[in-house]
Amino acid sequence: MSPALTGVARPGRTGPAEPETFAGRLLHHHAVGRWSAANENQSWTPAPRSVPALWRYAELRPFAVEAAEFVKGEDAALRVITHLNPGHPDHEAAVGHLYSGLQTLKPHERMTAHRHAASAIRFVLEGEGGWTAVDGDRMPVGPGDVVITPSRLWHEHGNDADDGLVIWQDCTDDPLVNTLGANFFELHPQGTHLTGGPRNDTLARYGGLLLPDTRRRAENSPLFSFPWEKCREALAAAARAGQHSAFDGVIMEYTNPATGGSVTPTVGAKLQLLAAGEHTRSHRHTGSVVYVAAQGRGTVTIDGVDHAWSAGDTFCVPSWSWHSHANPGTEEAVLFSYNEFPLLERLGLYAEEPAGQ
Amino acid sequence: MSPALTGVARPGRTGPAEPETFAGRLLHHHAVGRWSAANENQSWTPAPRSVPALWRYAELRPFAVEAAEFVKGEDAALRVITHLNPGHPDHEAAVGHLYSGLQTLKPHERMTAHRHAASAIRFVLEGEGGWTAVDGDRMPVGPGDVVITPSRLWHEHGNDADDGLVIWQDCTDDPLVNTLGANFFELHPQGTHLTGGPRNDTLARYGGLLLPDTRRRAENSPLFSFPWEKCREALAAAARAGQHSAFDGVIMEYTNPATGGSVTPTVGAKLQLLAAGEHTRSHRHTGSVVYVAAQGRGTVTIDGVDHAWSAGDTFCVPSWSWHSHANPGTEEAVLFSYNEFPLLERLGLYAEEPAGQ
Amino acid sequence: MSPALTGVARPGRTGPAEPETFAGRLLHHHAVGRWSAANENQSWTPAPRSVPALWRYAELRPFAVEAAEFVKGEDAALRVITHLNPGHPDHEAAVGHLYSGLQTLKPHERMTAHRHAASAIRFVLEGEGGWTAVDGDRMPVGPGDVVITPSRLWHEHGNDADDGLVIWQDCTDDPLVNTLGANFFELHPQGTHLTGGPRNDTLARYGGLLLPDTRRRAENSPLFSFPWEKCREALAAAARAGQHSAFDGVIMEYTNPATGGSVTPTVGAKLQLLAAGEHTRSHRHTGSVVYVAAQGRGTVTIDGVDHAWSAGDTFCVPSWSWHSHANPGTEEAVLFSYNEFPLLERLGLYAEEPAGQ
Amino acid sequence: MSPALTGVARPGRTGPAEPETFAGRLLHHHAVGRWSAANENQSWTPAPRSVPALWRYAELRPFAVEAAEFVKGEDAALRVITHLNPGHPDHEAAVGHLYSGLQTLKPHERMTAHRHAASAIRFVLEGEGGWTAVDGDRMPVGPGDVVITPSRLWHEHGNDADDGLVIWQDCTDDPLVNTLGANFFELHPQGTHLTGGPRNDTLARYGGLLLPDTRRRAENSPLFSFPWEKCREALAAAARAGQHSAFDGVIMEYTNPATGGSVTPTVGAKLQLLAAGEHTRSHRHTGSVVYVAAQGRGTVTIDGVDHAWSAGDTFCVPSWSWHSHANPGTEEAVLFSYNEFPLLERLGLYAEEPAGQ
């Protein structure tokens, strides 16, 4: 006689006939029965709480300007309009475990130096006179520039201009580091870490074809600054050289020159070019992505729904959602994006699938 | 004239004078203002939702026995009494992102073969006749044995005995893999993957002083089975050799022989011996830990509160909680535990601190 | 008109008509012309200087005994009968860059503690009372035991017995480290590094199924000692579990438990079982191998020539030589061997090819 | 009674009184006694056979021109004037295991495509119209350009000019790969691997601030070409940014962008700037170095002996030789060099020491 089979339940099957009082009695001991897991609680494929969403810069920018009036430098540690995923308004993330928000700096404003266990990637949207300093390197930043502030390094920001706001997009892994119970935050006791004269040297040392003759295995990217002009040219050169992905057009990654890997251990950043008339193939993968439209116009199709975007807009693609890109216009379009791929690859959890197989 | 400083706010400071309608208008666009982050939302040190907790085996075992009656093999994919952290009854985890539960198998029962992206570590509490099969290796398991079921490998379980329950503790990283939107679950189409004759060979191949002459860099441990007798002897030998930690007594790690690293990419497992009369020093670290009392009695002190335990009990220490161990009795005590250290180390987020510095 | 082709020369072709005085005039400037490289100097496949060779223990042992008489402890740093490859008597190596020799210790003898950049692997051939100490761990060693002395760690040896020689086979990468101009050798100023009481603990800490809870990424194996009984049993268990290679019978590797890799960065060690009646398939690979017959009798066929061996004999297989093993008898035969595979794999130079493709 | 000490012999001590016939009888069995190792055979510090040497371009260039006349393309696989270290004229290497030679290509000449297990780094000395193709990427090369031809990739070279020689310096690890018995050499059956249209794209894809969005962990550098202008500018930028080494002036490394490591697994390449009036501090390290003077004039002091050099000259520093650099002039001087550091670091054999400690 063969042994009975347990666990053949399939979705839709009726669950066990549990005594009425069982769950209540058990909860008293901080426990719960789990026997229909493969039906409901246990998803058969990824089931993220985040949903696709698009935030228009034209709609959010006025709030950033307004907040710059009533949020005084003396009263707050930062001043950010944070993108909230509609799928989880209680969980402060744009999608998955990616934080995204619009940071505003007023003329002659300067933020207190601080550091934290989370990592940040900043993409500048507008303004001249902005600067950011990381580990002593004080870098001027303008539209399209990307700046990395690695985990645990002191950093601070400012706006040197006489007038005009500086607005950039703050991208961090705060939601991840917080949920893992591993975040630390510290303000610099002197308010600034730029004592002894700021340098502006890491781009010169780490941004060329040769690297310094020192040990370079640091997990943290020794290169903090990726100027727009150089990155945009790298993208154009790759396009001319025939680099192309069926799913993403011409796509290149911001890279830690010391390792050839992602700029932070958990979050990667990319820049992609959609040629005039391009329609990419659809695919899906584990790992969430936040896109910032850097140039032109286009449309993203997520799980069958089209979302049109233009420069400055932000949108997100949740983990395991089908998505494809289109540039129906006659001008080139460029998307900056940051993603959870490094996190998933380090944990052996990255998976992808093209449509139409 | 020096620029104004932004961000000098300290905890307890009053926030900015935000217009009354601002938050409502902004939420309409799926966004929220963040300017008091360093005061409330942004923790200065890890602030996990999980709290310390202890589950007594004597209290939960009757529920496991009762559920074995009303949960039929035909009706459910599994039959587990799940430990729920009192700090977050909505989030099915014992602590942090660690799942823990008591799985029961009745005589002559057998579970459908399945596989998933999450990894599992099982610690057997009682019963003879239990077996688990992973990737074709069918291993008999008894009290104290540990079995690894790595991500994506087929596995199945059963109880060959004519009478008597088999009860083991299921430890998985399901909460992490689910929240990352990266879980996949699949039942084997034939119900079993043990076609063509099961082997029982990985312990012989990977559990000795020599390893097979093949590439061994697999992220997944090629060794699935860690028999209690061998592990307990390794712990005793280390004790005799003078191995000792001020915080943990004699503590040794279940190890992937192919890498010298943890048995799964996210969750590690350890076995520790508290000598009669031992009182360890207190420390704290990022990363949650679930302990299962394997032998004897003792007391854990978590954030100043004592919790007495005896064999079979389960307790948890949340990330960044102070904790120390004591064995006030005259017999040796042994704790099995599994932890999030591999996860945190891979992401560069592990930190620790001894008390009294 | 198509450009002329340079470099079409094939082996056997006549070389260029070089002016008679050219080479002499050029050599005056410490230079030489290279234009027939692909014909003669440049080999098309590996062309090692080493040739296959077999050294009988019965023939060399009397010399080891004789040398023990006339080489006094006060007069020499060591006392070794060194295997010399017949292909290069000027280059002190058994094959390739592997040093091999028979070291003898007389009763109550003790060697001065020393250390060097080269790594050593010792296989004990005979004698009771031998011991070796590495980095403070003083290990008794008997026939069949393997001891690792990693690069740069202090070590010393002795024979505690009242009578009877201890003879072991010293295997080192001295020829490699010397030719790379990277060797350092140092005698301990006190003659012994075993001050403060020797331990005998690394086998207990690193030789079981669990490893100590400390960082374990050391390039040097923290486990120094591989006792014969445990290794022979691991080999037998693997045989029972069905482990088998067409080229080598049942073959297992001595492994650094901290990494799952080879016991030294350049030289690996293996133990293999040839069942009664076994005839393996032939193959070749880059990397030299020295074999020491540990048990029984057999025959190795190297580039078509048979070499019969019995316990205690040593033989070598040069890089890229075809070789297969046979055990025509009715008893099991066991070979210990050490090889250059880790060196070649680290440099991306490992290649292999089975016969009969 | 304490045991006798063996091995206390120090350099200069008289060796054991060996019977007259012993060595002869033993050599008959292909073995040799080793008991004075720490005196003579066993060096106490690295004892490379190579000696310091300098080759003047003005002296060797005429031979390269002369050879271009009598070595016909049809008769030879290559046409190189090879630098021979005076310390070992039988071993075809400039120093240690580094091959170096001057390769000449005549107008409209083209070499047969080939590949080998060894890796090569080329530094162009003179000529316009030269090109090199690696794995389908056909790159124009001019003075100062560096080209990598990684292990096992097809490559070929040519000179498209109507007149004028192209001369470059070939740097390879042939001596190492040959001595390890691991070299393979193959001519392309079609004579060229540039079928289907050559590309010139890897610099565009891998030479900018962003990298392609594909797996990049290849041991072989995906970037083959390092143009002089870009490298010289990177050096100048690093100098302006304050990068400086007491031993080497401003020194930067040619880097595999996929890993942040050296351009080949065994041989690294660097470019260094000696400011006018610079005198560096002396140091020594394991690993040989070959220098090619790329710009200006200077003096290297090796083990106390001065060697003056000017642009085009080649000189070598053997492993563990003391050396310092000086630029006594008023113009900047630049040295290209390639070294064995990656080889030594992979094997755990790198060591260095500053003078005057």
PDB file of C-alpha atoms in Angstrom, chain B residues 5-143:
ATOM      1  CA  LEU B   5      22.930  75.864   6.941  1.00  0.00           C
ATOM      2  CA  THR B   6      20.161  73.427   6.114  1.00  0.00           C
ATOM      3  CA  GLY B   7      19.747  70.203   7.950  1.00  0.00           C
ATOM      4  CA  VAL B   8      20.858  71.055  11.447  1.00  0.00           C
ATOM      5  CA  ALA B   9      17.641  69.652  12.870  1.00  0.00           C
ATOM      6  CA  ARG B  10      18.150  67.264  15.769  1.00  0.00           C
ATOM      7  CA  PRO B  11      15.680  64.807  17.278  1.00  0.00           C
ATOM      8  CA  GLY B  12      13.006  66.583  19.274  1.00  0.00           C
ATOM      9  CA  ARG B  13      13.157  69.749  17.205  1.00  0.00           C
ATOM     10  CA  THR B  14       9.879  71.160  15.910  1.00  0.00           C
ATOM     11  CA  GLY B  15       9.341  70.523  12.182  1.00  0.00           C
ATOM     12  CA  PRO B  16       8.642  73.101   9.463  1.00  0.00           C
ATOM     13  CA  ALA B  17       5.367  75.026   9.372  1.00  0.00           C
ATOM     14  CA  GLU B  18       3.746  73.108   6.542  1.00  0.00           C
ATOM     15  CA  PRO B  19       0.601  74.616   4.969  1.00  0.00           C
ATOM     16  CA  GLU B  20      -2.440  72.675   6.108  1.00  0.00           C
ATOM     17  CA  THR B  21      -3.511  71.508   2.648  1.00  0.00           C
ATOM     18  CA  PHE B  22      -0.029  70.700   1.388  1.00  0.00           C
ATOM     19  CA  ALA B  23       0.128  67.007   2.290  1.00  0.00           C
ATOM     20  CA  GLY B  24      -3.340  66.333   0.905  1.00  0.00           C
ATOM     21  CA  ARG B  25      -2.697  68.099  -2.381  1.00  0.00           C
ATOM     22  CA  LEU B  26       0.622  66.274  -2.732  1.00  0.00           C
ATOM     23  CA  LEU B  27      -0.728  62.827  -1.888  1.00  0.00           C
ATOM     24  CA  HIS B  28      -3.105  63.247  -4.802  1.00  0.00           C
ATOM     25  CA  HIS B  29       0.035  62.969  -6.961  1.00  0.00           C
ATOM     26  CA  HIS B  30       1.336  59.933  -5.028  1.00  0.00           C
ATOM     27  CA  ALA B  31       3.990  61.843  -3.207  1.00  0.00           C
ATOM     28  CA  VAL B  32       4.802  62.939   0.326  1.00  0.00           C
ATOM     29  CA  GLY B  33       7.026  65.580   1.851  1.00  0.00           C
ATOM     30  CA  ARG B  34      10.055  64.357   3.781  1.00  0.00           C
ATOM     31  CA  TRP B  35      11.732  66.973   5.899  1.00  0.00           C
ATOM     32  CA  SER B  36      11.789  65.669   9.379  1.00  0.00           C
ATOM     33  CA  ALA B  37      13.369  62.432   8.396  1.00  0.00           C
ATOM     34  CA  ALA B  38      16.253  62.610  10.776  1.00  0.00           C
ATOM     35  CA  ASN B  39      13.815  63.254  13.580  1.00  0.00           C
ATOM     36  CA  GLU B  40      11.230  60.523  13.236  1.00  0.00           C
ATOM     37  CA  ASN B  41      11.130  58.550  10.031  1.00  0.00           C
ATOM     38  CA  GLN B  42      14.862  58.276   9.670  1.00  0.00           C
ATOM     39  CA  SER B  43      16.225  56.226  12.520  1.00  0.00           C
ATOM     40  CA  TRP B  44      19.614  57.079  13.948  1.00  0.00           C
ATOM     41  CA  THR B  45      20.292  53.427  14.631  1.00  0.00           C
ATOM     42  CA  PRO B  46      18.522  50.265  13.407  1.00  0.00           C
ATOM     43  CA  ALA B  47      14.863  50.259  14.397  1.00  0.00           C
ATOM     44  CA  PRO B  48      13.469  46.848  13.530  1.00  0.00           C
ATOM     45  CA  ARG B  49       9.766  46.162  13.901  1.00  0.00           C
ATOM     46  CA  SER B  50      10.485  42.762  15.413  1.00  0.00           C
ATOM     47  CA  VAL B  51      10.619  42.385  19.185  1.00  0.00           C
ATOM     48  CA  PRO B  52      12.273  39.720  21.347  1.00  0.00           C
ATOM     49  CA  ALA B  53      10.069  36.651  21.764  1.00  0.00           C
ATOM     50  CA  LEU B  54      10.167  33.106  23.077  1.00  0.00           C
ATOM     51  CA  TRP B  55       7.925  30.218  21.980  1.00  0.00           C
ATOM     52  CA  ARG B  56       7.709  27.182  24.263  1.00  0.00           C
ATOM     53  CA  TYR B  57       7.716  23.818  22.579  1.00  0.00           C
ATOM     54  CA  ALA B  58       5.471  22.472  25.324  1.00  0.00           C
ATOM     55  CA  GLU B  59       2.825  25.024  24.361  1.00  0.00           C
ATOM     56  CA  LEU B  60       3.033  24.746  20.577  1.00  0.00           C
ATOM     57  CA  ARG B  61       3.513  20.991  20.219  1.00  0.00           C
ATOM     58  CA  PRO B  62      -0.156  20.214  21.092  1.00  0.00           C
ATOM     59  CA  PHE B  63      -1.263  22.472  18.233  1.00  0.00           C
ATOM     60  CA  ALA B  64       1.072  20.646  15.867  1.00  0.00           C
ATOM     61  CA  VAL B  65      -0.460  17.343  16.975  1.00  0.00           C
ATOM     62  CA  GLU B  66      -3.992  18.692  16.659  1.00  0.00           C
ATOM     63  CA  ALA B  67      -3.351  20.106  13.205  1.00  0.00           C
ATOM     64  CA  ALA B  68      -1.984  16.734  12.116  1.00  0.00           C
ATOM     65  CA  GLU B  69      -5.495  15.428  12.647  1.00  0.00           C
ATOM     66  CA  PHE B  70      -7.559  17.962  10.767  1.00  0.00           C
ATOM     67  CA  VAL B  71      -5.102  18.975   8.035  1.00  0.00           C
ATOM     68  CA  LYS B  72      -5.248  16.116   5.550  1.00  0.00           C
ATOM     69  CA  GLY B  73      -2.482  15.400   3.139  1.00  0.00           C
ATOM     70  CA  GLU B  74      -4.894  15.803   0.249  1.00  0.00           C
ATOM     71  CA  ASP B  75      -5.980  19.250   1.304  1.00  0.00           C
ATOM     72  CA  ALA B  76      -2.785  21.159   1.926  1.00  0.00           C
ATOM     73  CA  ALA B  77       0.639  21.754   0.510  1.00  0.00           C
ATOM     74  CA  LEU B  78       2.184  21.778   3.939  1.00  0.00           C
ATOM     75  CA  ARG B  79       1.252  21.634   7.617  1.00  0.00           C
ATOM     76  CA  VAL B  80       3.194  24.096   9.734  1.00  0.00           C
ATOM     77  CA  ILE B  81       2.628  25.932  12.990  1.00  0.00           C
ATOM     78  CA  THR B  82       4.306  29.226  12.170  1.00  0.00           C
ATOM     79  CA  HIS B  83       6.091  31.406  14.739  1.00  0.00           C
ATOM     80  CA  LEU B  84       4.743  34.957  14.469  1.00  0.00           C
ATOM     81  CA  ASN B  85       6.724  37.839  15.893  1.00  0.00           C
ATOM     82  CA  PRO B  86       4.486  39.825  18.278  1.00  0.00           C
ATOM     83  CA  GLY B  87       5.865  43.046  16.772  1.00  0.00           C
ATOM     84  CA  HIS B  88       4.303  42.428  13.369  1.00  0.00           C
ATOM     85  CA  PRO B  89       1.477  39.859  13.318  1.00  0.00           C
ATOM     86  CA  ASP B  90       0.729  40.905   9.732  1.00  0.00           C
ATOM     87  CA  HIS B  91       4.226  39.948   8.555  1.00  0.00           C
ATOM     88  CA  GLU B  92       4.693  36.170   8.684  1.00  0.00           C
ATOM     89  CA  ALA B  93       8.180  35.986  10.145  1.00  0.00           C
ATOM     90  CA  ALA B  94       9.627  34.947  13.489  1.00  0.00           C
ATOM     91  CA  VAL B  95      12.033  37.891  13.412  1.00  0.00           C
ATOM     92  CA  GLY B  96      13.367  40.170  10.688  1.00  0.00           C
ATOM     93  CA  HIS B  97      13.053  38.253   7.442  1.00  0.00           C
ATOM     94  CA  LEU B  98      13.422  34.787   8.939  1.00  0.00           C
ATOM     95  CA  TYR B  99      10.537  32.357   8.676  1.00  0.00           C
ATOM     96  CA  SER B 100      10.244  29.660  11.344  1.00  0.00           C
ATOM     97  CA  GLY B 101       7.631  26.998  11.929  1.00  0.00           C
ATOM     98  CA  LEU B 102       6.971  23.482  13.210  1.00  0.00           C
ATOM     99  CA  GLN B 103       6.300  20.982  10.432  1.00  0.00           C
ATOM    100  CA  THR B 104       4.607  17.685  11.327  1.00  0.00           C
ATOM    101  CA  LEU B 105       4.644  14.459   9.330  1.00  0.00           C
ATOM    102  CA  LYS B 106       2.360  11.569  10.233  1.00  0.00           C
ATOM    103  CA  PRO B 107       3.349   7.906   9.857  1.00  0.00           C
ATOM    104  CA  HIS B 108       3.554   6.787   6.231  1.00  0.00           C
ATOM    105  CA  GLU B 109       3.026  10.331   5.067  1.00  0.00           C
ATOM    106  CA  ARG B 110       4.899  11.847   2.174  1.00  0.00           C
ATOM    107  CA  MET B 111       4.928  15.422   0.810  1.00  0.00           C
ATOM    108  CA  THR B 112       4.675  16.321  -2.842  1.00  0.00           C
ATOM    109  CA  ALA B 113       8.037  17.236  -4.324  1.00  0.00           C
ATOM    110  CA  HIS B 114       8.455  20.942  -4.884  1.00  0.00           C
ATOM    111  CA  ARG B 115      11.053  23.668  -5.321  1.00  0.00           C
ATOM    112  CA  HIS B 116      11.247  27.419  -4.779  1.00  0.00           C
ATOM    113  CA  ALA B 117      13.581  30.369  -4.989  1.00  0.00           C
ATOM    114  CA  ALA B 118      13.755  30.602  -1.203  1.00  0.00           C
ATOM    115  CA  SER B 119      16.270  28.481   0.721  1.00  0.00           C
ATOM    116  CA  ALA B 120      15.465  26.363   3.764  1.00  0.00           C
ATOM    117  CA  ILE B 121      17.353  24.965   6.753  1.00  0.00           C
ATOM    118  CA  ARG B 122      15.597  22.271   8.805  1.00  0.00           C
ATOM    119  CA  PHE B 123      16.358  21.233  12.369  1.00  0.00           C
ATOM    120  CA  VAL B 124      14.699  17.977  13.470  1.00  0.00           C
ATOM    121  CA  LEU B 125      13.034  18.091  16.885  1.00  0.00           C
ATOM    122  CA  GLU B 126      11.612  14.619  17.310  1.00  0.00           C
ATOM    123  CA  GLY B 127      10.610  11.366  15.643  1.00  0.00           C
ATOM    124  CA  GLU B 128      12.213   8.409  13.974  1.00  0.00           C
ATOM    125  CA  GLY B 129      11.556   7.391  10.383  1.00  0.00           C
ATOM    126  CA  GLY B 130      11.685  10.883   8.903  1.00  0.00           C
ATOM    127  CA  TRP B 131      13.472  11.455   5.653  1.00  0.00           C
ATOM    128  CA  THR B 132      14.092  14.312   3.313  1.00  0.00           C
ATOM    129  CA  ALA B 133      15.252  14.139  -0.287  1.00  0.00           C
ATOM    130  CA  VAL B 134      17.093  16.970  -2.028  1.00  0.00           C
ATOM    131  CA  ASP B 135      18.145  16.835  -5.656  1.00  0.00           C
ATOM    132  CA  GLY B 136      17.925  13.053  -5.660  1.00  0.00           C
ATOM    133  CA  ASP B 137      19.701  12.433  -2.357  1.00  0.00           C
ATOM    134  CA  ARG B 138      17.264  10.724   0.052  1.00  0.00           C
ATOM    135  CA  MET B 139      18.529  11.206   3.599  1.00  0.00           C
ATOM    136  CA  PRO B 140      17.153   9.644   6.792  1.00  0.00           C
ATOM    137  CA  VAL B 141      16.823  12.321   9.462  1.00  0.00           C
ATOM    138  CA  GLY B 142      16.493  12.081  13.222  1.00  0.00           C
ATOM    139  CA  PRO B 143      16.545  14.455  16.207  1.00  0.00           C
TER     140      PRO B 143
END
